[in-house]
Amino acid sequence: MSLVIPCYNEEEVLPELRRRLQDLVAQYSFPIEVVLIDDGSKDNTWPLICSYAREDGFIKAVRLARNFGHQTAITCGLDQTKGEVVVILDADLQDPPELIPEMLKDWSDGYDVVYGQRRQRHGESLSKKFFAFAFYRIFEKVAGLKVPRDTGDFRLMDRRAVNALQSLRERHRFVRGMVSWIGHHQKALQYDRPERFAGVTKYPFRKSLFLAIDAITSFTYAPLRVASYLGVATSVLAFLYIFVILVLKVMGINFPGYTSIMASILLLGGVQLTVLGILGEYVGRIFEQGQNRPLYLVDQVQGEPLENANHGRQQKAS
Ligand code: UDP
Ligand code: MG
């Protein structure tokens, strides 16, 4: 089994995370690796996880060359794993490692993906809860893809599902959406999401908003259709309006024009710029995808827990 844990400035939670992981690993006799990804942290995260990797045989520490963002750090982690089954969790212990045995049970019942679904969210601001609530419902409507509501990236995946996910090399990644996209047999595991163990959230509103935009633009071009709808609606209204003012003019009623002209120029200018902006979001993504740069760069790796454990995996896979 492999665990993937992205860490960005998480020095306060790491000692407790390590303790809880040690407890988990001690329960099992099969080989386990924990891949800790340092996503370009500026605090002591790297020296800490590096020393863990030296002391605990089951830890592999990977340092990215800079901060590439949570979704990319997860992708890097998955690329590094060797396990037959892989679990992604957050470093802040909001995804309790103690749930992994339950997930494993579902996996042995034949599910390829077991995702954690939040029954309740503790310690999150009202605005974040509202934003998350609204996002999942809007996403499902516009993208036409059912991403289970109120899930994060906490999930167990079979090797088959990991390979499928890793074959999608798009630059702007919304991992939980991509996991829904690959299909296979998926199951929800309900849990109450505890508060962050220590430290502050690494997802300020700005980052959450960008993730939401990435999610929408990488799964649907519905926003581009808004331009067509707006265009048709504006044209219909314009024809009606022209008809009315022509009739009034024939009847000898004429309005001085400054106010109405300014109003229509400003309104149409605003709408056009907004639509151009939406178009730009897509063009920018095509540009970045076309550049075909690697998704991330690795700076250093410490430890290789499953180096000799491949034998068992190959046996099971064959
Ligand atoms: N994280 C990361 N890179 C980033 C931001 C966050 O690797 O640029 C990691 C972070 O260390 C944590 C996980 O992503 O393990 C989720 O972040 P956080 O708990 O702050 O998000 P929240 O639970 O508040 O949504
Ligand atoms: Mg968190």
PDB file of N, CA and C and ligand atoms in Angstrom, residues 90 92 94 193 196, ligand 2:
ATOM      1  N   ASP A  90      -4.683  14.460   3.220  1.00  0.00           N
ATOM      2  CA  ASP A  90      -4.076  15.742   3.553  1.00  0.00           C
ATOM      3  C   ASP A  90      -3.152  15.578   4.741  1.00  0.00           C
ATOM      4  N   ASP A  92      -2.833  17.646   7.183  1.00  0.00           N
ATOM      5  CA  ASP A  92      -3.294  18.304   8.419  1.00  0.00           C
ATOM      6  C   ASP A  92      -4.202  17.429   9.277  1.00  0.00           C
ATOM      7  N   GLN A  94      -7.002  16.220   8.639  1.00  0.00           N
ATOM      8  CA  GLN A  94      -8.450  16.362   8.434  1.00  0.00           C
ATOM      9  C   GLN A  94      -9.002  15.121   7.745  1.00  0.00           C
ATOM     10  N   ARG A 193     -15.654  15.326   9.090  1.00  0.00           N
ATOM     11  CA  ARG A 193     -14.319  15.873   8.875  1.00  0.00           C
ATOM     12  C   ARG A 193     -13.900  16.709  10.084  1.00  0.00           C
ATOM     13  N   ARG A 196      -8.627  21.066  11.287  1.00  0.00           N
ATOM     14  CA  ARG A 196      -7.197  20.999  11.040  1.00  0.00           C
ATOM     15  C   ARG A 196      -6.490  20.791  12.386  1.00  0.00           C
TER      16      ARG A 196
HETATM   17 MG    MG B   2      -7.107  20.856   5.550  1.00  0.00          MG
END
